[in-house]
mmCIF file of C-alpha atoms in Angstrom:
data_model
loop_
_atom_site.group_PDB
_atom_site.id
_atom_site.type_symbol
_atom_site.label_atom_id
_atom_site.label_comp_id
_atom_site.label_asym_id
_atom_site.label_seq_id
_atom_site.Cartn_x
_atom_site.Cartn_y
_atom_site.Cartn_z
ATOM 1 C CA MET U 1 -36.740 -0.238 2.358
ATOM 2 C CA LYS U 2 -34.681 0.089 -0.726
ATOM 3 C CA LYS U 3 -31.253 -1.375 -0.217
ATOM 4 C CA LYS U 4 -28.229 -0.185 -2.179
ATOM 5 C CA MET U 5 -24.880 -1.883 -1.981
ATOM 6 C CA ILE U 6 -21.671 -0.145 -3.007
ATOM 7 C CA LEU U 7 -18.454 -2.023 -3.625
ATOM 8 C CA PHE U 8 -15.118 -0.467 -2.812
ATOM 9 C CA LEU U 9 -12.185 -2.559 -4.018
ATOM 10 C CA CYS U 10 -9.035 -1.641 -2.183
ATOM 11 C CA THR U 11 -5.703 -2.454 -3.818
ATOM 12 C CA LEU U 12 -3.069 -1.288 -1.408
ATOM 13 C CA LEU U 13 0.510 -1.181 -2.624
ATOM 14 C CA LEU U 14 2.792 -2.142 0.242
ATOM 15 C CA PRO U 15 6.601 -2.142 0.069
ATOM 16 C CA ALA U 16 8.285 -5.442 -0.575
ATOM 17 C CA THR U 17 9.918 -5.386 2.839
ATOM 18 C CA VAL U 18 7.765 -7.824 4.752
ATOM 19 C CA MET U 19 6.647 -7.294 8.289
ATOM 20 C CA ALA U 20 4.092 -9.765 9.756
ATOM 21 C CA ASP U 21 0.797 -11.692 10.436
ATOM 22 C CA GLU U 22 -1.966 -12.434 12.964
ATOM 23 C CA VAL U 23 -4.723 -14.912 13.533
ATOM 24 C CA LYS U 24 -6.014 -14.533 10.048
ATOM 25 C CA VAL U 25 -4.370 -17.317 8.029
ATOM 26 C CA SER U 26 -2.739 -16.244 4.774
ATOM 27 C CA ASP U 27 -3.530 -17.858 1.430
ATOM 28 C CA VAL U 28 0.063 -18.969 0.916
ATOM 29 C CA GLY U 29 -0.702 -22.645 1.548
ATOM 30 C CA SER U 30 -3.572 -22.949 -0.905
ATOM 31 C CA GLU U 31 -2.025 -20.608 -3.450
ATOM 32 C CA TYR U 32 0.952 -22.856 -4.170
ATOM 33 C CA SER U 33 -0.422 -26.395 -3.858
ATOM 34 C CA THR U 34 -0.539 -28.033 -7.304
ATOM 35 C CA TYR U 35 0.098 -31.452 -8.778
ATOM 36 C CA GLN U 36 3.575 -30.336 -9.823
ATOM 37 C CA LYS U 37 6.510 -29.707 -7.535
ATOM 38 C CA ILE U 38 6.899 -26.010 -6.809
ATOM 39 C CA GLU U 39 9.704 -24.429 -8.813
ATOM 40 C CA ALA U 40 11.131 -20.978 -8.197
ATOM 41 C CA SER U 41 9.721 -18.596 -10.799
ATOM 42 C CA LYS U 42 9.580 -14.859 -11.392
ATOM 43 C CA GLU U 43 6.093 -15.138 -12.880
ATOM 44 C CA LEU U 44 3.718 -12.656 -11.234
ATOM 45 C CA LYS U 45 0.197 -13.933 -10.591
ATOM 46 C CA GLN U 46 -2.672 -11.548 -9.844
ATOM 47 C CA SER U 47 -6.440 -11.809 -9.501
ATOM 48 C CA ILE U 48 -9.397 -9.506 -8.942
ATOM 49 C CA ASN U 49 -12.497 -11.027 -7.303
ATOM 50 C CA ILE U 50 -15.984 -9.559 -6.945
ATOM 51 C CA GLY U 51 -18.931 -11.199 -5.208
ATOM 52 C CA PHE U 52 -21.495 -11.313 -2.423
ATOM 53 C CA SER U 53 -21.125 -12.273 1.213
ATOM 54 C CA ASN U 54 -23.536 -12.887 4.063
ATOM 55 C CA LEU U 55 -22.301 -11.747 7.489
ATOM 56 C CA THR U 56 -23.659 -12.681 10.911
ATOM 57 C CA GLY U 57 -22.542 -11.743 14.416
ATOM 58 C CA ASN U 58 -21.792 -8.073 15.059
ATOM 59 C CA THR U 59 -23.448 -7.280 11.699
ATOM 60 C CA ASP U 60 -26.256 -9.228 9.988
ATOM 61 C CA THR U 61 -25.999 -8.016 6.401
ATOM 62 C CA MET U 62 -25.648 -9.066 2.793
ATOM 63 C CA ASN U 63 -22.546 -7.363 1.390
ATOM 64 C CA LEU U 64 -20.870 -6.695 -1.872
ATOM 65 C CA ASN U 65 -17.209 -7.597 -1.547
ATOM 66 C CA GLY U 66 -14.031 -7.309 -3.533
ATOM 67 C CA LYS U 67 -10.602 -8.867 -3.238
ATOM 68 C CA TYR U 68 -7.263 -8.350 -4.960
ATOM 69 C CA THR U 69 -4.447 -10.901 -4.679
ATOM 70 C CA MET U 70 -0.863 -10.932 -5.875
ATOM 71 C CA SER U 71 1.745 -13.670 -5.574
ATOM 72 C CA VAL U 72 5.207 -14.358 -6.916
ATOM 73 C CA ILE U 73 7.846 -17.037 -6.306
ATOM 74 C CA LYS U 74 11.553 -16.239 -6.563
ATOM 75 C CA SER U 75 14.806 -17.999 -5.863
ATOM 76 C CA GLY U 76 15.722 -17.447 -2.237
ATOM 77 C CA TYR U 77 17.923 -19.210 0.305
ATOM 78 C CA GLU U 78 20.104 -21.791 -1.502
ATOM 79 C CA ASN U 79 17.856 -21.377 -4.565
ATOM 80 C CA LYS U 80 14.835 -22.645 -2.644
ATOM 81 C CA PRO U 81 11.386 -21.089 -3.273
ATOM 82 C CA LEU U 82 10.819 -17.682 -1.704
ATOM 83 C CA LYS U 83 7.083 -16.909 -1.812
ATOM 84 C CA LEU U 84 5.569 -13.435 -1.582
ATOM 85 C CA MET U 85 1.811 -12.932 -1.332
ATOM 86 C CA PHE U 86 -0.348 -9.843 -0.874
ATOM 87 C CA ASP U 87 -4.123 -9.458 -0.720
ATOM 88 C CA ALA U 88 -6.603 -6.681 0.028
ATOM 89 C CA ASN U 89 -10.305 -7.156 0.886
ATOM 90 C CA ALA U 90 -13.327 -4.878 1.131
ATOM 91 C CA PHE U 91 -16.864 -5.604 2.447
ATOM 92 C CA VAL U 92 -19.379 -2.745 2.152
ATOM 93 C CA THR U 93 -23.148 -2.395 2.570
ATOM 94 C CA GLU U 94 -25.128 0.846 2.407
ATOM 95 C CA ASN U 95 -28.807 1.153 3.300
ATOM 96 C CA ASN U 96 -30.646 4.417 2.487
ATOM 97 C CA ASP U 97 -27.285 6.215 2.187
ATOM 98 C CA VAL U 98 -26.205 4.915 5.606
ATOM 99 C CA LYS U 99 -23.461 2.287 5.817
ATOM 100 C CA ASP U 100 -24.481 -0.648 8.012
ATOM 101 C CA ASN U 101 -21.291 -2.618 7.429
ATOM 102 C CA GLU U 102 -17.831 -1.645 6.230
ATOM 103 C CA GLU U 103 -14.624 -3.661 6.545
ATOM 104 C CA TYR U 104 -11.235 -3.285 4.896
ATOM 105 C CA SER U 105 -8.220 -5.537 5.382
ATOM 106 C CA ALA U 106 -4.805 -6.187 3.858
ATOM 107 C CA ASN U 107 -2.268 -8.986 4.256
ATOM 108 C CA LEU U 108 1.362 -9.262 3.203
ATOM 109 C CA ALA U 109 3.242 -12.537 3.684
ATOM 110 C CA LEU U 110 6.730 -13.856 2.953
ATOM 111 C CA GLU U 111 7.583 -17.563 3.192
ATOM 112 C CA GLN U 112 11.084 -18.989 2.712
ATOM 113 C CA SER U 113 11.772 -22.709 2.393
ATOM 114 C CA ILE U 114 14.973 -23.685 4.212
ATOM 115 C CA ILE U 115 15.744 -27.412 4.781
ATOM 116 C CA ASP U 116 13.902 -30.746 5.114
ATOM 117 C CA LYS U 117 10.530 -29.096 4.375
ATOM 118 C CA TRP U 118 11.027 -26.520 7.121
ATOM 119 C CA LEU U 119 10.284 -22.864 6.417
ATOM 120 C CA VAL U 120 10.446 -19.434 8.017
ATOM 121 C CA TYR U 121 7.803 -16.766 7.498
ATOM 122 C CA ALA U 122 7.087 -13.117 8.186
ATOM 123 C CA SER U 123 3.873 -11.263 7.445
ATOM 124 C CA ALA U 124 1.663 -8.282 8.255
ATOM 125 C CA HIS U 125 -2.096 -8.015 8.717
ATOM 126 C CA TRP U 126 -4.225 -4.857 8.952
ATOM 127 C CA LEU U 127 -7.988 -4.556 9.488
ATOM 128 C CA ARG U 128 -10.445 -1.676 9.874
ATOM 129 C CA ASN U 129 -14.074 -2.324 10.845
ATOM 130 C CA GLU U 130 -15.927 0.213 13.023
ATOM 131 C CA PHE U 131 -18.865 -2.188 13.231
ATOM 132 C CA ARG U 132 -16.584 -4.501 15.229
ATOM 133 C CA ASN U 133 -15.124 -1.474 17.084
ATOM 134 C CA TYR U 134 -11.761 -1.475 15.305
ATOM 135 C CA ASP U 135 -10.372 1.745 13.857
ATOM 136 C CA ASN U 136 -7.157 -0.177 13.249
ATOM 137 C CA LYS U 137 -6.178 -3.722 14.073
ATOM 138 C CA LEU U 138 -2.548 -4.414 13.199
ATOM 139 C CA SER U 139 -0.431 -7.500 13.718
ATOM 140 C CA ILE U 140 3.244 -8.024 12.840
ATOM 141 C CA ALA U 141 4.677 -11.521 13.233
ATOM 142 C CA THR U 142 7.387 -13.996 12.382
ATOM 143 C CA GLY U 143 7.868 -17.699 12.953
ATOM 144 C CA ILE U 144 8.700 -21.143 11.606
ATOM 145 C CA GLY U 145 6.709 -23.880 9.934
ATOM 146 C CA LYS U 146 6.914 -27.263 8.295
ATOM 147 C CA GLU U 147 5.311 -29.021 5.374
ATOM 148 C CA LEU U 148 4.034 -32.108 7.161
ATOM 149 C CA TYR U 149 2.713 -33.943 4.103
ATOM 150 C CA ASN U 150 2.698 -33.343 0.361
ATOM 151 C CA ASP U 151 2.026 -36.054 -2.217
ATOM 152 C CA GLY U 152 1.297 -33.645 -5.067
ATOM 153 C CA GLN U 153 -2.439 -33.671 -4.376
ATOM 154 C CA HIS U 154 -2.727 -33.269 -0.604
ATOM 155 C CA LEU U 155 -0.749 -30.583 1.202
ATOM 156 C CA PHE U 156 -0.717 -30.267 4.995
ATOM 157 C CA LYS U 157 1.313 -27.502 6.624
ATOM 158 C CA ALA U 158 1.757 -26.198 10.193
ATOM 159 C CA ARG U 159 3.254 -22.915 11.416
ATOM 160 C CA ILE U 160 3.908 -21.293 14.806
ATOM 161 C CA GLY U 161 5.234 -17.848 15.697
ATOM 162 C CA ILE U 162 4.958 -14.718 17.776
ATOM 163 C CA ALA U 163 3.334 -11.400 16.869
ATOM 164 C CA TYR U 164 3.152 -7.805 18.009
ATOM 165 C CA ASN U 165 -0.503 -6.675 18.054
ATOM 166 C CA LEU U 166 -1.992 -3.167 18.150
ATOM 167 C CA GLN U 167 -5.760 -2.677 18.499
ATOM 168 C CA GLN U 168 -7.194 0.849 18.269
ATOM 169 C CA HIS U 169 -10.911 1.045 19.021
ATOM 170 C CA SER U 170 -13.649 3.229 17.531
ATOM 171 C CA ASN U 171 -15.198 4.096 20.898
ATOM 172 C CA ASP U 172 -13.595 5.244 24.171
ATOM 173 C CA GLN U 173 -12.190 1.810 25.013
ATOM 174 C CA PRO U 174 -8.398 2.110 25.574
ATOM 175 C CA ASP U 175 -6.027 0.984 22.835
ATOM 176 C CA GLU U 176 -4.323 -2.367 23.371
ATOM 177 C CA GLU U 177 -0.747 -3.485 22.647
ATOM 178 C CA PHE U 178 0.412 -7.018 23.347
ATOM 179 C CA ILE U 179 2.542 -9.942 22.158
ATOM 180 C CA SER U 180 0.768 -13.121 21.088
ATOM 181 C CA PHE U 181 1.617 -16.747 20.370
ATOM 182 C CA ASN U 182 0.237 -17.766 16.953
ATOM 183 C CA GLN U 183 -0.507 -21.209 15.489
ATOM 184 C CA TYR U 184 -1.747 -22.203 12.019
ATOM 185 C CA LEU U 185 -2.793 -25.405 10.279
ATOM 186 C CA GLU U 186 -3.424 -25.423 6.520
ATOM 187 C CA TYR U 187 -4.732 -28.234 4.328
ATOM 188 C CA THR U 188 -5.227 -28.179 0.555
ATOM 189 C CA ASN U 189 -6.623 -30.901 -1.687
ATOM 190 C CA GLN U 190 -6.041 -30.431 -5.422
ATOM 191 C CA LEU U 191 -9.246 -32.187 -6.471
ATOM 192 C CA ASN U 192 -8.438 -32.031 -10.183
ATOM 193 C CA THR U 193 -6.676 -29.807 -12.676
ATOM 194 C CA ILE U 194 -9.271 -27.022 -12.327
ATOM 195 C CA SER U 195 -10.353 -27.061 -8.687
ATOM 196 C CA HIS U 196 -8.981 -27.290 -5.165
ATOM 197 C CA LEU U 197 -10.392 -27.457 -1.656
ATOM 198 C CA TYR U 198 -8.703 -25.620 1.218
ATOM 199 C CA VAL U 199 -9.186 -25.652 4.989
ATOM 200 C CA LYS U 200 -7.354 -23.320 7.389
ATOM 201 C CA LEU U 201 -7.331 -23.074 11.160
ATOM 202 C CA GLY U 202 -5.568 -20.265 12.993
ATOM 203 C CA ALA U 203 -5.364 -19.160 16.616
ATOM 204 C CA PHE U 204 -3.511 -16.713 18.804
ATOM 205 C CA GLU U 205 -3.185 -16.205 22.557
ATOM 206 C CA ASN U 206 -2.168 -13.023 24.355
ATOM 207 C CA PHE U 207 0.924 -13.841 26.453
ATOM 208 C CA GLU U 208 -0.334 -11.501 29.223
ATOM 209 C CA ASN U 209 -3.703 -13.312 29.530
ATOM 210 C CA PHE U 210 -3.066 -16.629 27.838
ATOM 211 C CA SER U 211 -6.150 -18.586 28.940
ATOM 212 C CA ASN U 212 -8.756 -15.854 28.383
ATOM 213 C CA ASP U 213 -7.575 -13.475 25.659
ATOM 214 C CA TYR U 214 -7.471 -15.508 22.465
ATOM 215 C CA GLU U 215 -8.957 -15.698 18.962
ATOM 216 C CA ILE U 216 -9.710 -18.640 16.687
ATOM 217 C CA LEU U 217 -10.328 -18.464 12.944
ATOM 218 C CA PHE U 218 -11.666 -21.288 10.760
ATOM 219 C CA VAL U 219 -11.849 -20.985 6.966
ATOM 220 C CA ALA U 220 -12.977 -23.547 4.393
ATOM 221 C CA GLY U 221 -13.411 -22.971 0.687
ATOM 222 C CA LEU U 222 -13.589 -24.354 -2.831
ATOM 223 C CA ASN U 223 -11.886 -22.697 -5.798
ATOM 224 C CA PHE U 224 -12.663 -23.924 -9.316
ATOM 225 C CA ALA U 225 -12.143 -22.630 -12.843
ATOM 226 C CA VAL U 226 -15.177 -22.044 -15.068
ATOM 227 C CA ALA U 227 -13.342 -20.610 -18.090
ATOM 228 C CA THR U 228 -9.887 -19.470 -19.141
ATOM 229 C CA ASP U 229 -8.639 -17.054 -16.443
ATOM 230 C CA ILE U 230 -12.075 -17.072 -14.722
ATOM 231 C CA SER U 231 -12.678 -18.844 -11.402
ATOM 232 C CA VAL U 232 -15.405 -19.118 -8.779
ATOM 233 C CA ILE U 233 -14.682 -19.225 -5.040
ATOM 234 C CA LEU U 234 -17.108 -20.499 -2.401
ATOM 235 C CA GLU U 235 -15.860 -19.777 1.119
ATOM 236 C CA GLY U 236 -17.060 -19.915 4.706
ATOM 237 C CA GLU U 237 -15.336 -18.208 7.647
ATOM 238 C CA VAL U 238 -15.923 -18.292 11.402
ATOM 239 C CA ASN U 239 -14.027 -15.938 13.717
ATOM 240 C CA TYR U 240 -14.259 -16.364 17.507
ATOM 241 C CA ASP U 241 -12.840 -13.699 19.846
ATOM 242 C CA ASN U 242 -13.062 -14.752 23.488
ATOM 243 C CA LEU U 243 -12.480 -11.164 24.689
ATOM 244 C CA PRO U 244 -14.074 -8.927 22.039
ATOM 245 C CA PRO U 245 -14.327 -5.140 22.449
ATOM 246 C CA VAL U 246 -16.780 -4.222 25.223
ATOM 247 C CA GLY U 247 -20.386 -4.551 24.054
ATOM 248 C CA PHE U 248 -19.630 -6.676 20.994
ATOM 249 C CA GLU U 249 -20.330 -10.329 20.181
ATOM 250 C CA LYS U 250 -17.691 -13.046 20.318
ATOM 251 C CA THR U 251 -18.518 -14.792 17.041
ATOM 252 C CA ASP U 252 -18.604 -13.419 13.492
ATOM 253 C CA THR U 253 -19.238 -15.462 10.350
ATOM 254 C CA LYS U 254 -18.889 -14.840 6.630
ATOM 255 C CA THR U 255 -20.326 -16.829 3.726
ATOM 256 C CA ILE U 256 -18.708 -15.649 0.509
ATOM 257 C CA VAL U 257 -19.301 -16.269 -3.217
ATOM 258 C CA ARG U 258 -16.815 -14.601 -5.564
ATOM 259 C CA VAL U 259 -16.038 -14.598 -9.269
ATOM 260 C CA GLY U 260 -12.372 -13.971 -10.013
ATOM 261 C CA TYR U 261 -10.352 -12.871 -13.020
ATOM 262 C CA ASN U 262 -6.785 -14.190 -12.990
ATOM 263 C CA PHE U 263 -3.978 -12.495 -14.899
#
């Protein structure tokens, strides 16, 4: 069978008023870990990434994927760094004019340093994937965090918070609304001046069914420059949902290779 893949790169423009986040860990930790101390700056950083991904779980497909990221650091509370990050992702596969996988997501995050390496954050996450039975999966959260270790090369950060979650399903399963408790661990190793390794672990538990209704996300990746303004990203992702939509698998994985243009 002849297989045709179509890429749809989604660059959503959200307002700068920040709302929230869910189990998916934002790229804020890895985005700002460098050998130098972070300084507040109005410089806008953007990147467009295109690549391939292999998905297993509720879909077993090879996808074309695209990603757009934007980040900026400004002076915030007592002139401390105020970080704003947005990204949008698309994964699409079409086989004989029939889509056999399609996922779109967007994340908006705000992180404000306050005192003694403590921070507050707010962020929003949206996902649509009918192949996982989600017409819309929205999470809005806020919380606190702390930079546990940073020697200029290694950065280790932890965050906790609460989130409002809305899950609208593609089939007749009832919509769900609930409050969750979220936790995140982020580690970045600036291997050298052109490459860094990042590892992220996120989890959330539904307050109404704490021991059974939870999700865990693990992400590990390597980002390295191959030319001026050109980078390559190798990333693996495992998402475990202990109570997935009825009839769907608990575990989904992604293996991603992307080439990015930074500007």
